[in-house]
Tab-separated table of N, CA and C in Angstrom:
chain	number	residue	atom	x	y	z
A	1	UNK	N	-5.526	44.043	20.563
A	1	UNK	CA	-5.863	42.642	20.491
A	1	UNK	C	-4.788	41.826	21.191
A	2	UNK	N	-5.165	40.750	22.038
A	2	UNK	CA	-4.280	40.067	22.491
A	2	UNK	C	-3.544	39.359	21.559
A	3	UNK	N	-4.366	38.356	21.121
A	3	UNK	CA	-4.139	37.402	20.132
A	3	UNK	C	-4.544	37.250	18.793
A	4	UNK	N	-3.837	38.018	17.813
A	4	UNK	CA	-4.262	38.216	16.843
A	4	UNK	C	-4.308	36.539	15.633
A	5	UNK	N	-3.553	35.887	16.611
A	5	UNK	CA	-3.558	34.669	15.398
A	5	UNK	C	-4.792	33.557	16.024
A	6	UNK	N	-5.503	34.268	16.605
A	6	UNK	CA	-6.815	33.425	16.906
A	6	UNK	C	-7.732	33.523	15.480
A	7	UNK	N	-7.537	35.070	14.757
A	7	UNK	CA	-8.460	35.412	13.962
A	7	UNK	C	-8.446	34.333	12.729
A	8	UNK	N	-7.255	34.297	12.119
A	8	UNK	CA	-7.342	33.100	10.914
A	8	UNK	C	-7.375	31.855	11.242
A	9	UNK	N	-7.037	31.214	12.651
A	9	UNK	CA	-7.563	30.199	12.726
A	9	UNK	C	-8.884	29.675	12.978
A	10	UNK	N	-9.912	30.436	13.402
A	10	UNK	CA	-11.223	29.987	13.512
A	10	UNK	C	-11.812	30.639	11.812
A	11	UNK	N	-11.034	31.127	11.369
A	11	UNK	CA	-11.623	30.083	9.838
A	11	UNK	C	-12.205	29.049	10.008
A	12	UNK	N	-11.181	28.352	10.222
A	12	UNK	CA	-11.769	26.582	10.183
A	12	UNK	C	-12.927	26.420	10.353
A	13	UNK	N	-13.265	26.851	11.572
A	13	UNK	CA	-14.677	26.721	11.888
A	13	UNK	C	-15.813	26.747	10.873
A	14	UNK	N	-15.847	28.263	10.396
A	14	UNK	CA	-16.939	28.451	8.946
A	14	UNK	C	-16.366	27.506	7.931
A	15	UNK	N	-15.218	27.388	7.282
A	15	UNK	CA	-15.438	26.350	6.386
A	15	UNK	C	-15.976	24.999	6.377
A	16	UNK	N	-15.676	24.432	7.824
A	16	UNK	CA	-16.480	23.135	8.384
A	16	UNK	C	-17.591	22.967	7.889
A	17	UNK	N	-18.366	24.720	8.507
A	17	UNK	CA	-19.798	24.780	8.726
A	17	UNK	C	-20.097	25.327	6.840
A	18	UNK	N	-19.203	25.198	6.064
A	18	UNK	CA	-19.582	25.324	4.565
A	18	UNK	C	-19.866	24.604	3.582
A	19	UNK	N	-19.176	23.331	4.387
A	19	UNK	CA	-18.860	22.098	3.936
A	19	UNK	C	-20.247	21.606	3.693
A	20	UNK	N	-20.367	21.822	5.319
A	20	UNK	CA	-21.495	21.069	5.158
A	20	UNK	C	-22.949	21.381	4.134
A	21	UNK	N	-22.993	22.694	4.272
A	21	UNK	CA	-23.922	23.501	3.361
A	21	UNK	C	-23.909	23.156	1.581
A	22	UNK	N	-22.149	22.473	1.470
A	22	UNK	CA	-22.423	22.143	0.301
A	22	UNK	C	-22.777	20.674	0.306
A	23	UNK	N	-22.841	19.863	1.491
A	23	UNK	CA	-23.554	18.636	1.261
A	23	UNK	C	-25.365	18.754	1.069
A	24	UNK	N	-25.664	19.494	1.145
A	24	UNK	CA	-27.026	19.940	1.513
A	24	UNK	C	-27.371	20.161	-0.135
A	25	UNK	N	-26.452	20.651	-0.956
A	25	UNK	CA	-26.505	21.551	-2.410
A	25	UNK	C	-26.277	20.268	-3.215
A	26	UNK	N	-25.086	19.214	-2.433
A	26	UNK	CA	-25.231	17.672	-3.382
A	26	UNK	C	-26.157	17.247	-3.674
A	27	UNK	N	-27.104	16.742	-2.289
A	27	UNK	CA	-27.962	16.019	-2.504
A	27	UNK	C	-29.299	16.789	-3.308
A	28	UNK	N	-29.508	17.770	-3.080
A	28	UNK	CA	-30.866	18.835	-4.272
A	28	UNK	C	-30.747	18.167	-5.496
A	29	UNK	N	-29.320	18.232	-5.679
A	29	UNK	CA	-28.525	17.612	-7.364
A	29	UNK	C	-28.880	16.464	-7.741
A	30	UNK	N	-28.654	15.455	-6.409
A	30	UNK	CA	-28.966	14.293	-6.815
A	30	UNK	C	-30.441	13.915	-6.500
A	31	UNK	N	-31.615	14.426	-5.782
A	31	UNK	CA	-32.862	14.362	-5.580
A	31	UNK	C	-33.526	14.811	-6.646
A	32	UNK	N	-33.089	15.736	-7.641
A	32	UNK	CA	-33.525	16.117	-8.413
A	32	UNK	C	-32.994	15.418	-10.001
A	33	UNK	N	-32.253	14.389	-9.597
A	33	UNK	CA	-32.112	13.279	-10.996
A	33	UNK	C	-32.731	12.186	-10.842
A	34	UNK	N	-33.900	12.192	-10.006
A	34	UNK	CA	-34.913	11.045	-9.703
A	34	UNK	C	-36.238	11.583	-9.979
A	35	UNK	N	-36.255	13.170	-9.831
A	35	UNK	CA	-37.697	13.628	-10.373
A	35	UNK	C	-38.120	13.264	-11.814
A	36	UNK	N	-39.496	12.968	-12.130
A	36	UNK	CA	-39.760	12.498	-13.343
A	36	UNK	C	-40.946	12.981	-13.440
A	37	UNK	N	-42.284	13.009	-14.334
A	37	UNK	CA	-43.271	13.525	-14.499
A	37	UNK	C	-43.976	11.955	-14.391
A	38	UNK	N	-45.264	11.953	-14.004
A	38	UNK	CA	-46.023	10.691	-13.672
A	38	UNK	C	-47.241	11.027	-14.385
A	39	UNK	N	-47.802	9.686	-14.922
A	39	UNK	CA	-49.153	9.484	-15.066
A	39	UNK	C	-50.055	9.767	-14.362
A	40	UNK	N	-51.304	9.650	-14.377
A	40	UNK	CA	-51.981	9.574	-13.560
A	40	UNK	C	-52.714	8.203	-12.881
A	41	UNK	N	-52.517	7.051	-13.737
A	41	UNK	CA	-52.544	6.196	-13.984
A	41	UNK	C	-51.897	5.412	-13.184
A	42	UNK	N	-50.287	5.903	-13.351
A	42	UNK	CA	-48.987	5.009	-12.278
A	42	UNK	C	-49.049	5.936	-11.036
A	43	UNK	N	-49.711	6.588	-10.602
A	43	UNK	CA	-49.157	8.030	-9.740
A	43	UNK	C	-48.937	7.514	-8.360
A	44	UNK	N	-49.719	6.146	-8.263
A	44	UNK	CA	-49.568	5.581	-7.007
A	44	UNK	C	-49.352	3.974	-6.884
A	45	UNK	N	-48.226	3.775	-7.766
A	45	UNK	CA	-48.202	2.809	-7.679
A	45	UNK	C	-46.890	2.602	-6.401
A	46	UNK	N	-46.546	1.258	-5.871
A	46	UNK	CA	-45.717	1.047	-4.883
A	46	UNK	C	-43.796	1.882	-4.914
A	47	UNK	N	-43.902	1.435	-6.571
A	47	UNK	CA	-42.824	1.545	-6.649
A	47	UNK	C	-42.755	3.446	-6.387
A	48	UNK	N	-43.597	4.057	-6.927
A	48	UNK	CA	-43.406	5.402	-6.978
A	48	UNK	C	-43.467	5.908	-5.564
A	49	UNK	N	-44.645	5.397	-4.760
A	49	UNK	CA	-44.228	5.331	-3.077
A	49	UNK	C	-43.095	5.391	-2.704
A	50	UNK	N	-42.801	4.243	-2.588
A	50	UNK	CA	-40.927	4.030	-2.476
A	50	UNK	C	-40.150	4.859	-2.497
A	51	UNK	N	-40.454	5.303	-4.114
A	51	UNK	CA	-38.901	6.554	-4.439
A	51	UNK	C	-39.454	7.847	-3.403
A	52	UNK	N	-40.877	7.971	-3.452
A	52	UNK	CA	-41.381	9.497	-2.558
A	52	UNK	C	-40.721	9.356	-1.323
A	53	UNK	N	-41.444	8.572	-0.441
A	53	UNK	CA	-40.381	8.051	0.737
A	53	UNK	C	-38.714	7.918	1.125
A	54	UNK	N	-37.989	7.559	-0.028
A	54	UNK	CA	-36.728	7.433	-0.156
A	54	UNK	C	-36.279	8.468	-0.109
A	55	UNK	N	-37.061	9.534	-1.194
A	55	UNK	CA	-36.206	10.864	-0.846
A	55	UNK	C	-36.312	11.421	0.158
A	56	UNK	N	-37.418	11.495	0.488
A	56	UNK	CA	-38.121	12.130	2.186
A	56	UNK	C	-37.604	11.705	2.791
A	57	UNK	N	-36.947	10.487	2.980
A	57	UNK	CA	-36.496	10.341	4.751
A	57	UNK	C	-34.807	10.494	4.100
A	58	UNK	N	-34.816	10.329	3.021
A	58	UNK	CA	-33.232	11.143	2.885
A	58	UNK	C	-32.989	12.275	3.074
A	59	UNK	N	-33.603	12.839	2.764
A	59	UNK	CA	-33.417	14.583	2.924
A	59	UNK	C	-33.455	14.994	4.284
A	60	UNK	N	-34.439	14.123	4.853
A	60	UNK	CA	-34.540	14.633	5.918
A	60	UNK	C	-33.486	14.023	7.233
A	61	UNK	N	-32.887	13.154	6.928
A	61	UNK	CA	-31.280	12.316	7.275
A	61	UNK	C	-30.235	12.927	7.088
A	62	UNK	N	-30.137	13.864	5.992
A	62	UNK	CA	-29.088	14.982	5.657
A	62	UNK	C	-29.255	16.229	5.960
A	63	UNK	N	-30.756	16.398	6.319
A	63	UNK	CA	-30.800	17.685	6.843
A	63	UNK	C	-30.407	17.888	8.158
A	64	UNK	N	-31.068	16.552	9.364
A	64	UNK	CA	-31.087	16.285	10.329
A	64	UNK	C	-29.305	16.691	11.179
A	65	UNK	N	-29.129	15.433	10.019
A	65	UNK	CA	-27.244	15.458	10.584
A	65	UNK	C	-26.489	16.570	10.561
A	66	UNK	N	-26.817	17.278	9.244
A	66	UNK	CA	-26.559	18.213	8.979
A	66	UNK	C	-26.762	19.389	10.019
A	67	UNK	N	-27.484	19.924	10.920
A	67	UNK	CA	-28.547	20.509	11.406
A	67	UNK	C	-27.529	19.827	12.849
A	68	UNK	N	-27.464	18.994	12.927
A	68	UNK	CA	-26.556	18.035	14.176
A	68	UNK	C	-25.114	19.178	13.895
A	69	UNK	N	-24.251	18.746	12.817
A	69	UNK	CA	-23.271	19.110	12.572
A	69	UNK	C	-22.665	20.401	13.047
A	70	UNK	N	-23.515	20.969	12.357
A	70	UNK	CA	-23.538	22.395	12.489
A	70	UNK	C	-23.317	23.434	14.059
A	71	UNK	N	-24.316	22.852	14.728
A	71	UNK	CA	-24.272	23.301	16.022
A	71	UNK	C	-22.689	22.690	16.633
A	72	UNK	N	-22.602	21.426	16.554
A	72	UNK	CA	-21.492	20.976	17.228
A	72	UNK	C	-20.237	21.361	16.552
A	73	UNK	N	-19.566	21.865	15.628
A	73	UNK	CA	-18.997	22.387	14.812
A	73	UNK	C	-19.294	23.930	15.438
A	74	UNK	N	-20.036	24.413	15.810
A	74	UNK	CA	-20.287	25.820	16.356
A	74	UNK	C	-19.780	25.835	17.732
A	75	UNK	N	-20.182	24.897	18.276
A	75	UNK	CA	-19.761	24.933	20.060
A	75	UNK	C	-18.061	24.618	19.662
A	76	UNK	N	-17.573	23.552	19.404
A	76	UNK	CA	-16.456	23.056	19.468
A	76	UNK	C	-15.668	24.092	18.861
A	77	UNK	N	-15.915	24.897	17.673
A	77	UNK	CA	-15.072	26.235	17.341
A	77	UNK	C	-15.258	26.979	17.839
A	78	UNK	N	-16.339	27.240	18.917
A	78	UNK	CA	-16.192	28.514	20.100
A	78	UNK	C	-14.805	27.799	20.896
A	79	UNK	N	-15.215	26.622	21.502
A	79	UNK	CA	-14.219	25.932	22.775
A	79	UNK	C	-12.751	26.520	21.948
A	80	UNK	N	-12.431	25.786	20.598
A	80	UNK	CA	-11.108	25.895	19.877
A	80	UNK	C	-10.751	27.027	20.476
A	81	UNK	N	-11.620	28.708	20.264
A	81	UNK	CA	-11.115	29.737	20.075
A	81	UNK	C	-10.688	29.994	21.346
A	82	UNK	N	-11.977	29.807	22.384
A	82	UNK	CA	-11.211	29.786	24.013
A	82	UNK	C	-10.078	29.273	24.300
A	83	UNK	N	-9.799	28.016	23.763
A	83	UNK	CA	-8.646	27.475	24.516
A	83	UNK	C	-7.244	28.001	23.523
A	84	UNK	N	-7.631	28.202	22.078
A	84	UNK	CA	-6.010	28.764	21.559
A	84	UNK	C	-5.831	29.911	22.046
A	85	UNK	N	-6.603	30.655	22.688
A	85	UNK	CA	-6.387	32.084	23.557
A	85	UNK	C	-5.953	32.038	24.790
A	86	UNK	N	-6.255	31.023	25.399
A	86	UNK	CA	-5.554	30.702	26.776
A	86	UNK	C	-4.071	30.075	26.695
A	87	UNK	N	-4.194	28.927	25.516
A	87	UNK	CA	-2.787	28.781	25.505
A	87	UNK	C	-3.086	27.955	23.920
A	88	UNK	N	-1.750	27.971	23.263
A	88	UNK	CA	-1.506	27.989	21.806
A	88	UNK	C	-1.647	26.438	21.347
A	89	UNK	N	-1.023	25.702	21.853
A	89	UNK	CA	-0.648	24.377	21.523
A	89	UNK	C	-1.646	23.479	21.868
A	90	UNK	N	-2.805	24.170	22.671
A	90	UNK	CA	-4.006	23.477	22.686
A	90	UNK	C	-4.946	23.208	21.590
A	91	UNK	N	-4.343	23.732	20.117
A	91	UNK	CA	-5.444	24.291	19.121
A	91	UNK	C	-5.764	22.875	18.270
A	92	UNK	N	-4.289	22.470	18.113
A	92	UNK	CA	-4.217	21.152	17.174
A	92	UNK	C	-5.537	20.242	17.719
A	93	UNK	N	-5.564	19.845	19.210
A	93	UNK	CA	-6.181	18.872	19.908
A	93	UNK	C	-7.508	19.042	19.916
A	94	UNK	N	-8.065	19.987	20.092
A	94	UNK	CA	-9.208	20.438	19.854
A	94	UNK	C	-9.860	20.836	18.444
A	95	UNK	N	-8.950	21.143	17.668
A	95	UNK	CA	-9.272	21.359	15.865
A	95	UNK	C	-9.222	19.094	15.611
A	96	UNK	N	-9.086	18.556	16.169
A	96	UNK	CA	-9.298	17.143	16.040
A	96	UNK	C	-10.480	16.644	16.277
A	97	UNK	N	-11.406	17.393	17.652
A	97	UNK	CA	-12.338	16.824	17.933
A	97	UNK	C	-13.668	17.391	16.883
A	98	UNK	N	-13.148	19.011	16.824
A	98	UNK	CA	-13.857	19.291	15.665
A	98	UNK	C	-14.055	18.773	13.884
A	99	UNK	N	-12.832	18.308	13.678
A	99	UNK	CA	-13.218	17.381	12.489
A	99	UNK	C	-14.031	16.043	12.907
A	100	UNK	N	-13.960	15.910	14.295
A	100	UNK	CA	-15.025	14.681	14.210
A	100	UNK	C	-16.651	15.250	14.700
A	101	UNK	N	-17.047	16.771	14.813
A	101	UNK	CA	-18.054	16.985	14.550
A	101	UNK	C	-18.495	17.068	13.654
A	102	UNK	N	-17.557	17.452	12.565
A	102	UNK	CA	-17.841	17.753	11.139
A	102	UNK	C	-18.012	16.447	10.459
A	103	UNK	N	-17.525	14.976	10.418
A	103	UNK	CA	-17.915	13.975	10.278
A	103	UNK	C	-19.656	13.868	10.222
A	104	UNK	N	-20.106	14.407	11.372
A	104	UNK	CA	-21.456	13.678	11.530
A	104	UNK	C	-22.109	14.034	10.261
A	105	UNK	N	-21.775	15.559	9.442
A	105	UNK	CA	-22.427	15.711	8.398
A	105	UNK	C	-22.236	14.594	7.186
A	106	UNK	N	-20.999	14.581	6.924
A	106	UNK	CA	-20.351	13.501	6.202
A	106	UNK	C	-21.085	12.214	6.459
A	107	UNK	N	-21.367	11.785	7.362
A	107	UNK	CA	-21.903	10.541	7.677
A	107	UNK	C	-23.550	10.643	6.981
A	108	UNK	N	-24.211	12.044	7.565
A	108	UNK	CA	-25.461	11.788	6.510
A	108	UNK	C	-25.484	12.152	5.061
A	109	UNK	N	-24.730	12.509	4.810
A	109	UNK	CA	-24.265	12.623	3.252
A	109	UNK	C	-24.505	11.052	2.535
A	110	UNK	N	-23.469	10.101	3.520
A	110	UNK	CA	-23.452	9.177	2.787
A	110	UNK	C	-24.768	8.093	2.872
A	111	UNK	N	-25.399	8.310	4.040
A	111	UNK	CA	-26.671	7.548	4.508
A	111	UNK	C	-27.836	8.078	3.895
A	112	UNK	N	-27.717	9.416	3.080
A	112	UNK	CA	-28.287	9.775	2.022
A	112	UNK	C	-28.590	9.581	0.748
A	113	UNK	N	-27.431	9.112	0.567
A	113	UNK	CA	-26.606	8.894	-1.119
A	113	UNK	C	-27.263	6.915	-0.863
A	114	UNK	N	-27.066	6.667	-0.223
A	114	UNK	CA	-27.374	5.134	0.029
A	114	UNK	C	-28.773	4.763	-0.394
A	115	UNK	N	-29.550	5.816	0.882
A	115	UNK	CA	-31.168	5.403	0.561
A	115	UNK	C	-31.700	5.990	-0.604
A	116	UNK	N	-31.441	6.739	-1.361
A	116	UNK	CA	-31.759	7.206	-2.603
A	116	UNK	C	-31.137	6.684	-3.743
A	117	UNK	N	-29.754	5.960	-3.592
A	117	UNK	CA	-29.770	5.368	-4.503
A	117	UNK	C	-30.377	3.949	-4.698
A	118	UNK	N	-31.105	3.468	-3.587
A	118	UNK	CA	-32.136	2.343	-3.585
A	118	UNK	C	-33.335	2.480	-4.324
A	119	UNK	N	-33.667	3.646	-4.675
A	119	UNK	CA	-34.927	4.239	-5.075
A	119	UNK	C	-35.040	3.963	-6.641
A	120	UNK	N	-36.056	3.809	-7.107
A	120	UNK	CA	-36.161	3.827	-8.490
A	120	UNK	C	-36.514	5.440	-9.465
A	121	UNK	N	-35.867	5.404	-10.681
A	121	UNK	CA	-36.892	6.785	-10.657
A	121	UNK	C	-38.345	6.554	-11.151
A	122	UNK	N	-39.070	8.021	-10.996
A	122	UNK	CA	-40.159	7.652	-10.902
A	122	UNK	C	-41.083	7.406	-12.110
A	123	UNK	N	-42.210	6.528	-12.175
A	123	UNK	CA	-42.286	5.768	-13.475
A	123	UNK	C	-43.783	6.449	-13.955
């Protein structure tokens, strides 16, 4: 092996990409403290619309980003590994741009947590 201290540093990489997997496991948690059992009666009323919708385009905002994240967090910890193999002191600079791929998940985490907590539960 040339470079054996490439191996523990692209760690980073999978934990990034773990992170995010546990934002994915938050929100189930919290989508699932809005489920309620419905009438048949209320089953369509506006407000219950609302919350259906709210979660749906949340989930699918956290999946999305998430799903974003991931890949770019994948490319950018390939690049990391290329360039700390070519030369060492390149790793810091590039492990920077990768925490700002890993952001994007973070970002739908919270644009998640937002539109669902607008939601009512369901009545």
């Amino acid at each position: 092996m040339k470079a054996p201290r490439i191996r523990t540093k692209n760690l980073i990489s999978i934990i990034f990409c773990e992170v995010v997997a546990i934002y994915g496991v938050i929100m189930s948690i919290v989508f699932s403290s809005k489920i309620a059992p419905v009438s048949e009666e209320n089953l369509y009323t506006g407000a219950n619309y609302y919350t259906g919708y709210a979660i749906f385009w949340a989930g699918m905002t956290v999946g999305m980003c998430n799903l974003i994240c991931g890949v770019s967090v994948g490319i950018n910890g390939s690049s990391a590994a290329l360039a700390d193999a070519a030369d060492a002191s390149l790793f810091v600079k590039v492990l920077v741009i990768e925490i700002f791929s890993s952001v994007l998940g973070l970002f739908g985490l919270i644009i998640g947590l937002l539109v669902n907590g607008k939601a009512p539960i369901f009545e």
